[in-house]
PDB file of C-alpha atoms in Angstrom:
ATOM      1  CA  HIS A1445      90.562  37.639 122.725  1.00 87.00           C
ATOM      2  CA  TRP A1446      89.535  38.890 126.135  1.00 88.00           C
ATOM      3  CA  TYR A1447      90.323  42.316 127.532  1.00 90.00           C
ATOM      4  CA  GLU A1448      91.354  43.104 131.094  1.00 88.00           C
ATOM      5  CA  SER A1449      90.691  46.534 132.588  1.00 92.00           C
ATOM      6  CA  ARG A1450      93.502  47.888 134.763  1.00 92.00           C
ATOM      7  CA  ARG A1451      93.586  51.169 136.635  1.00 94.00           C
ATOM      8  CA  ASP A1452      96.141  53.566 135.204  1.00 94.00           C
ATOM      9  CA  ALA A1453      96.307  57.187 136.360  1.00 94.00           C
ATOM     10  CA  SER A1454      98.578  58.050 133.434  1.00 93.00           C
ATOM     11  CA  VAL A1455      95.723  57.821 130.897  1.00 91.00           C
ATOM     12  CA  ALA A1456      92.767  60.203 130.653  1.00 93.00           C
ATOM     13  CA  SER A1457      90.141  57.539 131.314  1.00 92.00           C
ATOM     14  CA  GLY A1458      91.896  56.313 134.444  1.00 94.00           C
ATOM     15  CA  ALA A1459      92.102  52.780 133.095  1.00 95.00           C
ATOM     16  CA  ARG A1460      93.678  50.910 130.232  1.00 94.00           C
ATOM     17  CA  TRP A1461      92.689  47.708 128.487  1.00 94.00           C
ATOM     18  CA  ILE A1462      95.062  44.765 128.202  1.00 91.00           C
ATOM     19  CA  ARG A1463      94.390  42.269 125.422  1.00 91.00           C
ATOM     20  CA  HIS A1464      94.819  38.562 126.107  1.00 89.00           C
ATOM     21  CA  ASP A1465      94.755  36.030 123.288  1.00 90.00           C
ATOM     22  CA  LEU A1466      92.582  32.914 123.360  1.00 92.00           C
ATOM     23  CA  PRO A1467      92.982  29.740 121.260  1.00 92.00           C
ATOM     24  CA  GLY A1468      92.051  30.304 117.631  1.00 92.00           C
ATOM     25  CA  ASP A1469      90.262  26.944 117.560  1.00 94.00           C
ATOM     26  CA  ALA A1470      87.474  28.509 119.615  1.00 94.00           C
ATOM     27  CA  ALA A1471      86.566  31.048 116.922  1.00 94.00           C
ATOM     28  CA  GLY A1472      83.168  30.688 115.259  1.00 95.00           C
ATOM     29  CA  HIS A1473      79.689  32.190 114.872  1.00 96.00           C
ATOM     30  CA  GLY A1474      78.186  32.426 118.349  1.00 97.00           C
ATOM     31  CA  ILE A1475      79.445  33.021 121.869  1.00 97.00           C
ATOM     32  CA  GLY A1476      78.272  32.679 125.448  1.00 98.00           C
ATOM     33  CA  ALA A1477      79.494  32.916 129.030  1.00 97.00           C
ATOM     34  CA  GLY A1478      78.748  31.010 132.212  1.00 98.00           C
ATOM     35  CA  ASP A1479      80.146  28.610 134.787  1.00 98.00           C
ATOM     36  CA  ILE A1480      80.236  25.282 132.944  1.00 97.00           C
ATOM     37  CA  ASN A1481      82.208  23.201 135.452  1.00 95.00           C
ATOM     38  CA  GLY A1482      80.893  24.607 138.736  1.00 94.00           C
ATOM     39  CA  ASP A1483      84.169  26.120 139.958  1.00 95.00           C
ATOM     40  CA  GLY A1484      82.626  29.546 140.519  1.00 96.00           C
ATOM     41  CA  ARG A1485      84.400  31.182 137.575  1.00 96.00           C
ATOM     42  CA  VAL A1486      82.841  32.400 134.336  1.00 96.00           C
ATOM     43  CA  ASP A1487      83.854  30.310 131.330  1.00 97.00           C
ATOM     44  CA  ILE A1488      83.562  31.213 127.642  1.00 97.00           C
ATOM     45  CA  ILE A1489      81.406  29.106 125.332  1.00 98.00           C
ATOM     46  CA  SER A1490      82.052  28.945 121.601  1.00 97.00           C
ATOM     47  CA  PRO A1491      80.256  26.879 118.946  1.00 97.00           C
ATOM     48  CA  LYS A1492      83.148  24.409 119.007  1.00 97.00           C
ATOM     49  CA  GLY A1493      83.671  23.918 122.747  1.00 98.00           C
ATOM     50  CA  TRP A1494      84.320  25.919 125.892  1.00 98.00           C
ATOM     51  CA  LEU A1495      87.224  27.736 127.513  1.00 97.00           C
ATOM     52  CA  GLY A1496      87.748  27.182 131.231  1.00 97.00           C
ATOM     53  CA  GLN A1497      88.774  30.301 133.121  1.00 95.00           C
ATOM     54  CA  PRO A1498      91.956  29.808 135.174  1.00 94.00           C
ATOM     55  CA  ASP A1499      92.221  30.871 138.804  1.00 90.00           C
ATOM     56  CA  LYS A1500      94.921  33.404 137.889  1.00 82.00           C
ATOM     57  CA  GLY A1501      94.829  36.004 135.136  1.00 74.00           C
ATOM     58  CA  ASP A1502      98.259  35.190 133.722  1.00 78.00           C
ATOM     59  CA  VAL A1503      97.506  31.485 133.216  1.00 87.00           C
ATOM     60  CA  PRO A1504      96.180  30.286 129.810  1.00 90.00           C
ATOM     61  CA  TRP A1505      92.522  29.341 129.543  1.00 94.00           C
ATOM     62  CA  THR A1506      91.862  25.605 129.097  1.00 95.00           C
ATOM     63  CA  TRP A1507      90.271  24.659 125.777  1.00 97.00           C
ATOM     64  CA  HIS A1508      87.653  21.868 125.817  1.00 97.00           C
ATOM     65  CA  PRO A1509      86.591  20.972 122.220  1.00 97.00           C
ATOM     66  CA  GLN A1510      83.646  18.873 123.383  1.00 97.00           C
ATOM     67  CA  PHE A1511      80.871  19.794 120.911  1.00 97.00           C
ATOM     68  CA  ASP A1512      80.015  21.553 117.647  1.00 97.00           C
ATOM     69  CA  LEU A1513      76.959  23.828 117.586  1.00 98.00           C
ATOM     70  CA  GLY A1514      77.324  25.011 113.998  1.00 96.00           C
ATOM     71  CA  SER A1515      76.442  28.628 113.203  1.00 96.00           C
ATOM     72  CA  ALA A1516      75.133  29.429 116.668  1.00 98.00           C
ATOM     73  CA  SER A1517      73.162  32.270 118.194  1.00 97.00           C
ATOM     74  CA  VAL A1518      74.563  35.230 120.062  1.00 96.00           C
ATOM     75  CA  PRO A1519      74.431  34.509 122.890  1.00 97.00           C
ATOM     76  CA  ILE A1520      74.659  30.799 123.587  1.00 98.00           C
ATOM     77  CA  LEU A1521      72.810  30.493 126.902  1.00 98.00           C
ATOM     78  CA  VAL A1522      74.276  28.648 129.883  1.00 98.00           C
ATOM     79  CA  TYR A1523      71.229  27.382 131.764  1.00 97.00           C
ATOM     80  CA  ASP A1524      70.452  24.357 133.941  1.00 98.00           C
ATOM     81  CA  VAL A1525      67.443  23.206 131.929  1.00 98.00           C
ATOM     82  CA  ASN A1526      66.506  20.045 133.828  1.00 96.00           C
ATOM     83  CA  GLY A1527      67.495  21.094 137.346  1.00 95.00           C
ATOM     84  CA  ASP A1528      70.205  18.466 137.860  1.00 96.00           C
ATOM     85  CA  LEU A1529      72.719  21.159 138.928  1.00 96.00           C
ATOM     86  CA  TYR A1530      74.829  20.638 135.798  1.00 96.00           C
ATOM     87  CA  PRO A1531      74.700  23.674 133.491  1.00 98.00           C
ATOM     88  CA  ASP A1532      73.392  22.951 130.005  1.00 98.00           C
ATOM     89  CA  LEU A1533      73.516  25.012 126.808  1.00 98.00           C
ATOM     90  CA  VAL A1534      70.603  26.480 124.849  1.00 98.00           C
ATOM     91  CA  TRP A1535      71.232  27.927 121.403  1.00 98.00           C
ATOM     92  CA  GLY A1536      69.612  28.718 118.092  1.00 98.00           C
ATOM     93  CA  SER A1537      70.772  28.042 114.550  1.00 97.00           C
ATOM     94  CA  ALA A1538      71.305  31.710 113.787  1.00 97.00           C
ATOM     95  CA  HIS A1539      71.166  31.368 110.011  1.00 96.00           C
ATOM     96  CA  GLY A1540      69.067  28.249 109.643  1.00 97.00           C
ATOM     97  CA  TYR A1541      66.301  26.253 111.313  1.00 98.00           C
ATOM     98  CA  GLY A1542      66.451  24.965 114.860  1.00 97.00           C
ATOM     99  CA  LEU A1543      66.345  25.880 118.532  1.00 98.00           C
ATOM    100  CA  GLN A1544      68.217  23.262 120.564  1.00 98.00           C
ATOM    101  CA  TRP A1545      69.650  22.464 123.954  1.00 98.00           C
ATOM    102  CA  LEU A1546      72.754  20.499 124.843  1.00 98.00           C
ATOM    103  CA  GLU A1547      72.472  18.485 128.037  1.00 98.00           C
ATOM    104  CA  GLN A1548      75.578  18.096 130.187  1.00 98.00           C
ATOM    105  CA  VAL A1549      75.664  14.515 131.465  1.00 97.00           C
ATOM    106  CA  PRO A1550      78.371  13.553 133.993  1.00 94.00           C
ATOM    107  CA  VAL A1551      80.183  10.295 133.269  1.00 95.00           C
ATOM    108  CA  GLY A1552      82.598   9.669 136.110  1.00 92.00           C
ATOM    109  CA  GLU A1553      85.083  12.529 136.086  1.00 89.00           C
ATOM    110  CA  LYS A1554      84.173  13.415 132.500  1.00 92.00           C
ATOM    111  CA  VAL A1555      81.022  14.724 130.825  1.00 94.00           C
ATOM    112  CA  ARG A1556      78.973  13.747 127.805  1.00 96.00           C
ATOM    113  CA  TRP A1557      76.897  16.268 125.858  1.00 98.00           C
ATOM    114  CA  GLU A1558      73.508  15.134 124.505  1.00 98.00           C
ATOM    115  CA  LYS A1559      71.684  17.230 121.903  1.00 98.00           C
ATOM    116  CA  HIS A1560      67.906  17.779 122.114  1.00 98.00           C
ATOM    117  CA  GLN A1561      65.623  19.613 119.696  1.00 98.00           C
ATOM    118  CA  ILE A1562      63.302  22.289 121.107  1.00 98.00           C
ATOM    119  CA  ASP A1563      61.702  23.682 117.940  1.00 98.00           C
ATOM    120  CA  SER A1564      62.604  23.318 114.260  1.00 98.00           C
ATOM    121  CA  THR A1565      59.564  24.956 112.641  1.00 98.00           C
ATOM    122  CA  TRP A1566      60.992  28.443 112.023  1.00 98.00           C
ATOM    123  CA  SER A1567      64.374  29.896 111.108  1.00 97.00           C
ATOM    124  CA  GLN A1568      66.928  32.478 112.269  1.00 97.00           C
ATOM    125  CA  PRO A1569      66.753  32.375 116.084  1.00 98.00           C
ATOM    126  CA  HIS A1570      69.797  34.654 116.184  1.00 97.00           C
ATOM    127  CA  PHE A1571      69.346  36.124 119.681  1.00 97.00           C
ATOM    128  CA  LEU A1572      68.184  34.461 122.909  1.00 98.00           C
ATOM    129  CA  LEU A1573      67.565  35.627 126.451  1.00 98.00           C
ATOM    130  CA  LEU A1574      66.207  34.334 129.751  1.00 98.00           C
ATOM    131  CA  ALA A1575      63.296  36.116 131.431  1.00 98.00           C
ATOM    132  CA  ASP A1576      60.471  35.300 133.839  1.00 98.00           C
ATOM    133  CA  LEU A1577      57.577  36.572 131.744  1.00 97.00           C
ATOM    134  CA  ASP A1578      54.757  34.860 133.653  1.00 95.00           C
ATOM    135  CA  GLY A1579      55.982  35.839 137.117  1.00 95.00           C
ATOM    136  CA  ASP A1580      56.192  32.332 138.552  1.00 94.00           C
ATOM    137  CA  GLY A1581      59.838  32.611 139.591  1.00 95.00           C
ATOM    138  CA  THR A1582      61.199  30.451 136.758  1.00 95.00           C
ATOM    139  CA  GLU A1583      62.848  31.948 133.698  1.00 97.00           C
ATOM    140  CA  GLU A1584      61.719  31.054 130.199  1.00 98.00           C
ATOM    141  CA  VAL A1585      63.879  30.928 127.083  1.00 98.00           C
ATOM    142  CA  VAL A1586      62.748  33.862 124.950  1.00 98.00           C
ATOM    143  CA  THR A1587      63.705  34.135 121.299  1.00 98.00           C
ATOM    144  CA  GLY A1588      62.330  34.900 117.878  1.00 98.00           C
ATOM    145  CA  LYS A1589      63.029  35.248 114.209  1.00 97.00           C
ATOM    146  CA  ARG A1590      65.536  37.928 113.252  1.00 96.00           C
ATOM    147  CA  TYR A1591      64.309  39.940 110.277  1.00 95.00           C
ATOM    148  CA  TYR A1592      66.494  39.225 107.226  1.00 93.00           C
ATOM    149  CA  ALA A1593      69.489  38.093 109.274  1.00 91.00           C
ATOM    150  CA  HIS A1594      71.565  37.608 106.112  1.00 90.00           C
ATOM    151  CA  ASN A1595      69.677  40.050 103.895  1.00 88.00           C
ATOM    152  CA  GLY A1596      67.694  37.415 102.035  1.00 86.00           C
ATOM    153  CA  ASN A1597      70.291  34.634 101.906  1.00 91.00           C
ATOM    154  CA  ASP A1598      69.113  32.427 104.795  1.00 94.00           C
ATOM    155  CA  PRO A1599      66.544  29.625 104.531  1.00 95.00           C
ATOM    156  CA  GLY A1600      63.070  30.718 105.568  1.00 95.00           C
ATOM    157  CA  GLU A1601      63.859  34.439 105.592  1.00 93.00           C
ATOM    158  CA  ASP A1602      60.579  35.316 103.846  1.00 94.00           C
ATOM    159  CA  HIS A1603      58.465  33.289 106.257  1.00 96.00           C
ATOM    160  CA  PRO A1604      56.406  35.134 108.912  1.00 96.00           C
ATOM    161  CA  LEU A1605      58.236  36.742 111.810  1.00 97.00           C
ATOM    162  CA  CYS A1606      57.622  35.318 115.270  1.00 97.00           C
ATOM    163  CA  ILE A1607      58.586  35.704 118.924  1.00 98.00           C
ATOM    164  CA  TYR A1608      58.134  32.869 121.426  1.00 98.00           C
ATOM    165  CA  ALA A1609      58.768  31.959 125.052  1.00 98.00           C
ATOM    166  CA  TYR A1610      59.740  28.351 125.789  1.00 98.00           C
ATOM    167  CA  ARG A1611      59.246  26.703 129.150  1.00 98.00           C
ATOM    168  CA  TYR A1612      60.751  23.335 130.070  1.00 97.00           C
ATOM    169  CA  GLU A1613      58.423  21.147 132.117  1.00 96.00           C
ATOM    170  CA  ARG A1614      60.727  19.110 134.330  1.00 93.00           C
ATOM    171  CA  SER A1615      57.973  16.668 135.304  1.00 93.00           C
ATOM    172  CA  THR A1616      57.298  15.646 131.687  1.00 95.00           C
ATOM    173  CA  HIS A1617      60.693  16.524 130.156  1.00 95.00           C
ATOM    174  CA  GLN A1618      58.910  18.498 127.446  1.00 97.00           C
ATOM    175  CA  TRP A1619      59.121  22.078 126.177  1.00 98.00           C
ATOM    176  CA  THR A1620      55.992  24.220 125.918  1.00 97.00           C
ATOM    177  CA  ARG A1621      55.933  27.066 123.398  1.00 98.00           C
ATOM    178  CA  HIS A1622      54.006  30.265 124.138  1.00 97.00           C
ATOM    179  CA  ALA A1623      53.449  32.801 121.352  1.00 97.00           C
ATOM    180  CA  ILE A1624      54.342  36.393 122.213  1.00 97.00           C
ATOM    181  CA  HIS A1625      53.896  37.789 118.709  1.00 97.00           C
ATOM    182  CA  GLU A1626      53.399  36.258 115.270  1.00 97.00           C
ATOM    183  CA  GLY A1627      53.310  37.909 111.851  1.00 95.00           C
ATOM    184  CA  GLY A1628      53.698  41.562 110.932  1.00 95.00           C
ATOM    185  CA  ARG A1629      57.051  43.323 111.068  1.00 94.00           C
ATOM    186  CA  VAL A1630      58.075  42.668 114.670  1.00 96.00           C
ATOM    187  CA  GLY A1631      61.348  40.742 114.660  1.00 94.00           C
ATOM    188  CA  PHE A1632      63.661  39.617 117.443  1.00 96.00           C
ATOM    189  CA  GLY A1633      66.878  41.438 116.652  1.00 93.00           C
ATOM    190  CA  ILE A1634      70.260  41.454 118.295  1.00 92.00           C
ATOM    191  CA  SER A1635      70.287  43.126 121.734  1.00 93.00           C
ATOM    192  CA  THR A1636      66.594  42.629 122.503  1.00 97.00           C
ATOM    193  CA  MET A1637      66.135  43.513 126.184  1.00 97.00           C
ATOM    194  CA  ALA A1638      63.810  42.280 128.921  1.00 98.00           C
ATOM    195  CA  GLY A1639      62.733  44.570 131.750  1.00 97.00           C
ATOM    196  CA  ASP A1640      59.780  46.249 133.417  1.00 97.00           C
ATOM    197  CA  ILE A1641      59.569  49.143 130.963  1.00 96.00           C
ATOM    198  CA  ASP A1642      56.219  50.537 132.143  1.00 94.00           C
ATOM    199  CA  LYS A1643      56.844  49.884 135.868  1.00 95.00           C
ATOM    200  CA  ASP A1644      53.725  47.770 136.360  1.00 94.00           C
ATOM    201  CA  GLY A1645      55.455  44.804 137.993  1.00 94.00           C
ATOM    202  CA  ASP A1646      55.962  42.452 135.045  1.00 96.00           C
ATOM    203  CA  ILE A1647      58.658  41.939 132.411  1.00 97.00           C
ATOM    204  CA  ASP A1648      58.290  43.549 128.986  1.00 98.00           C
ATOM    205  CA  LEU A1649      60.450  43.167 125.875  1.00 98.00           C
ATOM    206  CA  LEU A1650      62.154  45.894 123.859  1.00 97.00           C
ATOM    207  CA  ALA A1651      63.026  44.462 120.450  1.00 97.00           C
ATOM    208  CA  PRO A1652      65.285  46.350 118.014  1.00 95.00           C
ATOM    209  CA  GLY A1653      65.994  45.043 114.539  1.00 93.00           C
ATOM    210  CA  LYS A1654      66.193  45.716 110.835  1.00 93.00           C
ATOM    211  CA  SER A1655      62.399  46.106 110.662  1.00 93.00           C
ATOM    212  CA  GLY A1656      62.197  48.700 113.450  1.00 95.00           C
ATOM    213  CA  LEU A1657      62.178  49.130 117.225  1.00 96.00           C
ATOM    214  CA  TYR A1658      59.237  47.573 119.067  1.00 97.00           C
ATOM    215  CA  LEU A1659      57.934  47.480 122.628  1.00 97.00           C
ATOM    216  CA  LEU A1660      56.167  44.249 123.537  1.00 97.00           C
ATOM    217  CA  GLU A1661      54.145  45.124 126.621  1.00 97.00           C
ATOM    218  CA  ASN A1662      53.403  42.303 129.034  1.00 96.00           C
ATOM    219  CA  ARG A1663      49.732  42.421 130.101  1.00 91.00           C
ATOM    220  CA  LEU A1664      50.165  39.919 132.934  1.00 82.00           C
ATOM    221  CA  ARG A1665      49.027  42.427 135.580  1.00 75.00           C
ATOM    222  CA  GLU A1666      45.800  43.383 133.804  1.00 71.00           C
TER     223      GLU A1666
END
């Protein structure tokens, strides 16, 4: 579903929420949002395809079952990885091994999606975000292992926790992994946030999770 906020002076909050149904085929583990087709409107990405936003609110969303991401992360990132002006998808296997990206390749008036592996050496990349941690003006993909995402029932859950930043080198078409934290009890839980927490001019990470709440201070300015 999606919910529309409408002003309504008859209710205490001054607004009411209107529920709109979306195709049930889109349901699955993982969700994202972004402009997939370049029409200036935000589309919804599911593990099984994407929903194109119509130009009017009372028109049904268009379902495009063009891929299958499996049990995907929350969120699925919409990000032009290779700079070709066609938005791609970056996602993690939330309850398994694998961080991947799906390249959008135009073929005439249609598109083809090509899957690429980024890293398959650790499990449970349940949450992803984009942030410019090194201050060069380009965002990195930041993610890490969620602590006991399924309470001991996922592959690799007892392996060391880790948090990494991944940068795509467009000149070599390769990803470079940079370790932010490895080992210990610092996990990368749902709703990890990036921002300049200590006001020193660089981007820090605030990581909540089942193992605790942690501040990862960026020492770039030191």
